[in-house]
């Protein structure tokens, strides 16, 4: 919206670059969290079919 109001291509590039950077950071963070959860998670603790007393 800012590049529309100013009419500057430079502002548009900076705005679009910021959006791409934030999406890249979000994707990297999600991948890191996914890898960490998969590596260290106890599968019995995550199984919703088990009652809480059986989960470790």
Short mmCIF file of C-alpha atoms in Angstrom, two decimals:
data_model
loop_
_atom_site.label_atom_id
_atom_site.label_comp_id
_atom_site.label_asym_id
_atom_site.label_seq_id
_atom_site.Cartn_x
_atom_site.Cartn_y
_atom_site.Cartn_z
CA UNK A 1 0.00 0.00 0.00
CA UNK A 2 2.90 2.32 0.74
CA UNK A 3 4.37 2.01 -2.75
CA UNK A 4 0.93 2.76 -4.22
CA UNK A 5 0.66 5.97 -2.23
CA UNK A 6 4.19 7.17 -2.98
CA UNK A 7 4.39 5.95 -6.56
CA UNK A 8 8.04 5.02 -6.06
CA UNK A 9 9.38 1.77 -7.50
CA UNK A 10 12.15 1.71 -4.90
CA UNK A 11 9.62 1.73 -2.07
CA UNK A 12 7.74 -1.03 -3.86
CA UNK A 13 10.86 -3.18 -4.13
CA UNK A 14 11.69 -2.64 -0.47
CA UNK A 15 8.13 -3.50 0.56
CA UNK A 16 8.01 -6.65 -1.57
CA UNK A 17 11.46 -7.67 -0.37
CA UNK A 18 10.34 -7.34 3.24
CA UNK A 19 7.36 -9.56 2.56
CA UNK A 20 9.54 -12.20 0.91
CA UNK A 21 12.04 -12.04 3.77
CA UNK A 22 9.32 -12.51 6.40
CA UNK A 23 7.88 -15.52 4.53
CA UNK A 24 11.36 -17.05 4.23
CA UNK A 25 11.98 -16.60 7.96
CA UNK A 26 8.58 -18.13 8.79
CA UNK A 27 9.27 -21.14 6.54
CA UNK A 28 12.73 -21.68 8.01
CA UNK A 29 11.36 -21.42 11.54
CA UNK A 30 8.61 -23.93 10.77
CA UNK A 31 11.13 -26.33 9.25
CA UNK A 32 13.45 -26.04 12.26
CA UNK A 33 10.56 -26.64 14.66
CA UNK A 34 9.38 -29.61 12.59
CA UNK A 35 12.84 -31.17 12.53
CA UNK A 36 13.28 -30.69 16.27
CA UNK A 37 9.88 -32.14 17.10
CA UNK A 38 10.41 -35.16 14.89
CA UNK A 39 13.86 -35.85 16.25
CA UNK A 40 13.19 -35.63 19.99
CA UNK A 41 9.49 -36.35 20.35
CA UNK A 42 8.23 -39.42 22.14
CA UNK A 43 5.66 -40.92 19.79
CA UNK A 44 3.59 -42.42 22.62
CA UNK A 45 3.26 -39.00 24.20
CA UNK A 46 1.81 -37.65 20.95
CA UNK A 47 -0.60 -40.53 20.27
CA UNK A 48 -4.15 -39.19 20.82
CA UNK A 49 -5.64 -42.70 20.93
CA UNK A 50 -3.85 -43.53 24.20
CA UNK A 51 -5.34 -42.40 27.51
CA UNK A 52 -3.32 -39.83 29.47
CA UNK A 53 -2.33 -42.44 32.07
CA UNK A 54 -0.57 -44.55 29.40
CA UNK A 55 1.31 -41.67 27.78
CA UNK A 56 4.91 -41.17 28.83
#
